[in-house]
Coordinates of N, CA and C in Angstrom, one line a residue:
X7 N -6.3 14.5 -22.3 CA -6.3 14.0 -20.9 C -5.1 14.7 -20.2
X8 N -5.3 15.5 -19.1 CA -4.3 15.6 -18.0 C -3.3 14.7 -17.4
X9 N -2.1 15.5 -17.6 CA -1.1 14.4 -17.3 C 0.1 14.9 -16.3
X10 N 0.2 14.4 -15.0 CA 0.7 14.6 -13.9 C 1.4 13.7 -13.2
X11 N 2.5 14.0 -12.4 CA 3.0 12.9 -11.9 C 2.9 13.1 -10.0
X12 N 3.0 12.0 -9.5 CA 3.0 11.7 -8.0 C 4.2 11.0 -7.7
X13 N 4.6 11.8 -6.8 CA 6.1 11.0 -6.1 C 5.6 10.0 -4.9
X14 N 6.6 9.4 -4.9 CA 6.4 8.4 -3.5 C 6.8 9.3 -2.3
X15 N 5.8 9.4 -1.2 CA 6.5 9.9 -0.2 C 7.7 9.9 -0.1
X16 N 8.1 11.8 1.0 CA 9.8 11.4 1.0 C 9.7 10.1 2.3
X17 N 11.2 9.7 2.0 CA 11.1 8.5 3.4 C 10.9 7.1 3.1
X18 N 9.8 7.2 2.2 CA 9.3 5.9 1.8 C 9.7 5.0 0.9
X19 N 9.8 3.7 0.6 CA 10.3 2.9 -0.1 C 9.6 3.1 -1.4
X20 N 10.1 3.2 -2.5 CA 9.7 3.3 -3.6 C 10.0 2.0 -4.5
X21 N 8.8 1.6 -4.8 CA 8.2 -0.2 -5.2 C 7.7 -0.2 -6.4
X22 N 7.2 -1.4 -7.0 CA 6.1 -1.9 -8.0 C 5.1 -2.7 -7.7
X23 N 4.0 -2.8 -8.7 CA 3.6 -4.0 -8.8 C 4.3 -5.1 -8.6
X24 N 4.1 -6.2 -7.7 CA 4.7 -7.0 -8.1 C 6.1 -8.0 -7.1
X25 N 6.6 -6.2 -6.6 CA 7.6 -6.1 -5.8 C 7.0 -7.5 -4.2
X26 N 7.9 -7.3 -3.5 CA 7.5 -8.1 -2.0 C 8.0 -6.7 -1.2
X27 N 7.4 -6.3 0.0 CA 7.7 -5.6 0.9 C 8.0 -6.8 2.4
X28 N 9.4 -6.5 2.7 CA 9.6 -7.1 4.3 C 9.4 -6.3 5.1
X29 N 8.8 -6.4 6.5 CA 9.0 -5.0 7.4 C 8.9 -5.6 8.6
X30 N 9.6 -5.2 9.5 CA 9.8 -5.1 10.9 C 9.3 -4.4 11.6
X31 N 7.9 -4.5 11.6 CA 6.8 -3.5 12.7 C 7.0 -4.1 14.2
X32 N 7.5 -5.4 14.3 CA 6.9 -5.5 15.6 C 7.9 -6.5 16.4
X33 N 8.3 -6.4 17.5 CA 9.2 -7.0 17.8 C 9.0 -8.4 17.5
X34 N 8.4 -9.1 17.4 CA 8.1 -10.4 17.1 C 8.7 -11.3 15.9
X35 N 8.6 -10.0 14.8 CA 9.5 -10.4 13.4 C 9.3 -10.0 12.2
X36 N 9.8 -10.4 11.5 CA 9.5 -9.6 10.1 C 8.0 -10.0 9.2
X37 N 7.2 -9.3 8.8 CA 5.6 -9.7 7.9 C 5.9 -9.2 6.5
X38 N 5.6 -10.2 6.0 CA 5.7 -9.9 4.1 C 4.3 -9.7 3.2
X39 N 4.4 -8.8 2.7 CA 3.2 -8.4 1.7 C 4.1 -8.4 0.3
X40 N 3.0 -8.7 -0.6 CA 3.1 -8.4 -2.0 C 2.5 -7.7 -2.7
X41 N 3.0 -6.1 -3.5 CA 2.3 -5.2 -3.9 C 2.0 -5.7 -5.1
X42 N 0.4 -5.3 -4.7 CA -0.3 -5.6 -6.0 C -0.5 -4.6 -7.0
X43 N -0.6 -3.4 -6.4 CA -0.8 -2.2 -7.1 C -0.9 -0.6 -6.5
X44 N -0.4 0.3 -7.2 CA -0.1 1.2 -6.4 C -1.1 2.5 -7.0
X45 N -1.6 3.3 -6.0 CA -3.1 4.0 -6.2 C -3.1 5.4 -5.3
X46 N -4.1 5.9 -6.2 CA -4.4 7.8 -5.8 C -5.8 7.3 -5.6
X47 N -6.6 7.7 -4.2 CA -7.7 7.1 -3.5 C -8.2 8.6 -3.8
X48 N -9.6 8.5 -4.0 CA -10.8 9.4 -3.8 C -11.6 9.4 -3.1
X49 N -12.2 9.9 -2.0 CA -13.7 9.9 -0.9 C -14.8 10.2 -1.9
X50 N -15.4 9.1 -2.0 CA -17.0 9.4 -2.3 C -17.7 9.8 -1.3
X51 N -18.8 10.7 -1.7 CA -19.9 11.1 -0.5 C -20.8 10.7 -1.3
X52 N -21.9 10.3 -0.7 CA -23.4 10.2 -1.0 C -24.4 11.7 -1.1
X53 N -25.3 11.4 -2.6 CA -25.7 12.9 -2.0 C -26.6 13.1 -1.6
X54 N -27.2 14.0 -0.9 CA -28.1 14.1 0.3 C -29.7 13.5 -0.1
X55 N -30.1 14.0 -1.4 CA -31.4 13.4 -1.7 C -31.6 11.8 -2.4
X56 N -30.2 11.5 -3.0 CA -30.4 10.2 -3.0 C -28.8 9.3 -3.2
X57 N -28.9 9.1 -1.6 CA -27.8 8.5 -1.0 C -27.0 7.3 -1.6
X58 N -28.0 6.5 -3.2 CA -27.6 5.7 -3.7 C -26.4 6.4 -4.8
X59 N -26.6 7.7 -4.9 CA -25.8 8.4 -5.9 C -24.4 9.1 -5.0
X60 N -23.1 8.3 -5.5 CA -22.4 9.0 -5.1 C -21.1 9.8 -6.1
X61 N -20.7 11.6 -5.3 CA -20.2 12.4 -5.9 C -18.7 12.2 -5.4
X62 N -17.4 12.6 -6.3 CA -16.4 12.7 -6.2 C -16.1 14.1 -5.0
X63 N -15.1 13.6 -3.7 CA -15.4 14.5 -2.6 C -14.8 15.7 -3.5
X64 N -13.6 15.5 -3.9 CA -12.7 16.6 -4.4 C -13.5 17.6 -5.3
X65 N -14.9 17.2 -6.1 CA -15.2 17.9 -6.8 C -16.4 18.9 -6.2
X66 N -16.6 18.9 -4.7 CA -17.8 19.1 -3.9 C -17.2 20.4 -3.2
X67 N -15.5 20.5 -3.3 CA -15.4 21.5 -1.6 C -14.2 22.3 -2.8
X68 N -14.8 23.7 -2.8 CA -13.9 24.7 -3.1 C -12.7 25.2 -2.9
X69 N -12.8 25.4 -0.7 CA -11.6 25.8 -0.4 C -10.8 24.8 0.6
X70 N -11.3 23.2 0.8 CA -10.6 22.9 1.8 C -9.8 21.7 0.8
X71 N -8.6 20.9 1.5 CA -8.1 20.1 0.8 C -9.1 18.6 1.0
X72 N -9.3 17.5 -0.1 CA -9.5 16.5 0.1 C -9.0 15.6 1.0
X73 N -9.5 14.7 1.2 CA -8.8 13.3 2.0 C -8.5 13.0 1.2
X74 N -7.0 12.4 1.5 CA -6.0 11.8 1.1 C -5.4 12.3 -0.5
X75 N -5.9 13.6 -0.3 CA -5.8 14.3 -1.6 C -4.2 13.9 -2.0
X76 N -3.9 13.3 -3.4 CA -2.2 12.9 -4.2 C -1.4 12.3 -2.9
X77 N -2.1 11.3 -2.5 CA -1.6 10.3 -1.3 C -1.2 9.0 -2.1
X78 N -0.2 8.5 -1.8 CA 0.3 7.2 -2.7 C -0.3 6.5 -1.8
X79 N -1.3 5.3 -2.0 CA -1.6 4.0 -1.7 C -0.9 2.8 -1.8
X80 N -0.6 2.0 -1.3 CA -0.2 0.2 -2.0 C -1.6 -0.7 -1.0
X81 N -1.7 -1.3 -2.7 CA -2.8 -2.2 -2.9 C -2.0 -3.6 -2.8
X82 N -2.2 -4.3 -1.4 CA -1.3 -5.1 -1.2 C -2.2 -6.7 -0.4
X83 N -1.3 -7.6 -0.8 CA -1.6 -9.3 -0.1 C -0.6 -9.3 1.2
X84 N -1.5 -9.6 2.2 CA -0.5 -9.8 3.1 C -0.3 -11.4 2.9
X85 N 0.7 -11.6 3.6 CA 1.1 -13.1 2.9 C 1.8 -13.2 4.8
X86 N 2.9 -14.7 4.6 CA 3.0 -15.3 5.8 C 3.3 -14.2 7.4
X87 N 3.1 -14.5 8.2 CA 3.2 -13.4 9.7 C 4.6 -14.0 9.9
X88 N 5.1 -13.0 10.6 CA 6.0 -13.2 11.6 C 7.5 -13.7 11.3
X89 N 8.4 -13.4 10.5 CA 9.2 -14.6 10.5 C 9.9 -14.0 11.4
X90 N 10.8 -15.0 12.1 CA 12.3 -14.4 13.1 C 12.8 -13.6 12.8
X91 N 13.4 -13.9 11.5 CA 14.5 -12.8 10.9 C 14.4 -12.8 9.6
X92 N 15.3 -11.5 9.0 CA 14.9 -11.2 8.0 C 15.4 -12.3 6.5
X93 N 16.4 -12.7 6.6 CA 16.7 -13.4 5.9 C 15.4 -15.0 5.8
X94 N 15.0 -15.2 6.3 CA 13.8 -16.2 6.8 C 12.9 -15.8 5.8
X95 N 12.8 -14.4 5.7 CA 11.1 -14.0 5.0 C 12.1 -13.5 3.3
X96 N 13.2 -13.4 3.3 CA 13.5 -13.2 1.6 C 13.8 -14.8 1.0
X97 N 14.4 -15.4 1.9 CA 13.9 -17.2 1.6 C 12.8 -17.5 0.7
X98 N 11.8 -17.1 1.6 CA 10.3 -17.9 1.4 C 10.0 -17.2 0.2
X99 N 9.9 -15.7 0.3 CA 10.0 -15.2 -1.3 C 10.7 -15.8 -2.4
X100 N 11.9 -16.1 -2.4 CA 12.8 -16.1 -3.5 C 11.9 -18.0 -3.6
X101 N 11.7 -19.0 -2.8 CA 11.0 -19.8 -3.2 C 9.6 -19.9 -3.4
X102 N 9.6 -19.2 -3.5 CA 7.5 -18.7 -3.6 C 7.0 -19.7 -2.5
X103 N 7.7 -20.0 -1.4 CA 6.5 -20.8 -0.1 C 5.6 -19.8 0.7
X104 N 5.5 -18.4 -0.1 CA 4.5 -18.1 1.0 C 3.0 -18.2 1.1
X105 N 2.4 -18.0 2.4 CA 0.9 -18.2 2.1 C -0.1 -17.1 1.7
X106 N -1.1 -16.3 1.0 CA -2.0 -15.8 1.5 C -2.7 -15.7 2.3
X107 N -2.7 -14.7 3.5 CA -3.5 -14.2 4.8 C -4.4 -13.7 4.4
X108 N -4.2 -12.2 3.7 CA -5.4 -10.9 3.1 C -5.0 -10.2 2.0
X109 N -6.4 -10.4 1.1 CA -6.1 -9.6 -0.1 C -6.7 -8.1 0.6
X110 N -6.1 -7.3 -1.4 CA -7.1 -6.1 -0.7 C -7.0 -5.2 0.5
X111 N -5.5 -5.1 0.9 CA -5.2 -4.2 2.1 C -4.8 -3.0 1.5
X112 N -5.4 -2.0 1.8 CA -4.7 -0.5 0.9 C -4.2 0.4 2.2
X113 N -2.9 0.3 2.3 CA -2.2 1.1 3.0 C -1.4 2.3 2.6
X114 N -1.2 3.2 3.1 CA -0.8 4.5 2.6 C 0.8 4.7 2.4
X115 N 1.5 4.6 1.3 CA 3.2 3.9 1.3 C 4.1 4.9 2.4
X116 N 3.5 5.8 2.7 CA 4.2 6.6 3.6 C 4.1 5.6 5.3
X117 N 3.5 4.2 5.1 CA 3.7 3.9 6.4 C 4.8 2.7 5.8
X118 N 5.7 2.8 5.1 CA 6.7 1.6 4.4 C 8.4 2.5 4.5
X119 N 8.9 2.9 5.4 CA 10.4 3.4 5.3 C 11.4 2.3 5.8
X120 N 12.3 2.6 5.6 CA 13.4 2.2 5.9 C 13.8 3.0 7.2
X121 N 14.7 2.4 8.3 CA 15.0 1.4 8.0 C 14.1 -0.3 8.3
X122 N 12.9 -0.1 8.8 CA 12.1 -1.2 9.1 C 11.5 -2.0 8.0
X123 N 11.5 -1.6 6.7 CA 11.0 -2.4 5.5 C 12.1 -2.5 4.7
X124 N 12.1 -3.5 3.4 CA 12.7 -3.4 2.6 C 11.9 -4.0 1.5
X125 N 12.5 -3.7 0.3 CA 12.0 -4.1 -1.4 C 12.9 -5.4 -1.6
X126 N 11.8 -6.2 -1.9 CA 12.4 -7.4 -2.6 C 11.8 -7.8 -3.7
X127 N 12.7 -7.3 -4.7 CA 11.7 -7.6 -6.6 C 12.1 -9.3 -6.6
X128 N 11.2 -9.7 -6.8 CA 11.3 -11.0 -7.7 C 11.8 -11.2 -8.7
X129 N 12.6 -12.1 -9.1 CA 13.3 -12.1 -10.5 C 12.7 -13.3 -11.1

């Protein structure tokens, strides 16, 4: 088996499974997600005679690069909206009160920097 490594975006917060991300996208307040898992995404295409079969894109195109070719993903819960401030939303983590909003969000970790997010491991 091939064995390679992928860095985390430069810039980006470097997490776990497991981890909580806080982040301040939006003036309103800080939103918390919990990484569930962190991932290298592939485009399937369908292929032309039978649409139910589909091929790996990367293994279809000789000279162009893939989508989202060695792109870090997080496989993430978004959990409660909004809090005021930041201390409010490492609270609710550190007592596990938060809620489930959305499973299943896969966001590209290069949209997770500092200074607007932060890593909060659970202990």
């Amino acid at each position: 088996m091939d064995q390679f490594s992928i860095a985390f975006p430069e810039g980006s917060l470097v997490c776990a499974a497991g981890d909580y991300l806080i982040c301040h996208h939006s003036p309103a307040g800080w939103q918390v997600y919990r990484v569930e898992d962190i991932l290298l995404v592939k485009r399937l295409l369908p292929v032309r005679n039978d649409p139910s079969t589909l091929l790996i894109e990367e293994h279809m195109l000789d000279s162009m690069t893939p989508a989202y070719f060695n792109e870090v993903h997080l496989l993430l819960t978004v959990l409660d909206l909004d809090f005021t401030d930041e201390s409010k939303a490492i609270q609710a983590i550190h007592l596990q009160t938060l809620n489930e909003r959305t499973r299943g969000v896969l966001r590209p970790a290069s949209e997770f920097t500092e200074p607007d997010c932060r890593v909060i491991r659970q202990i």
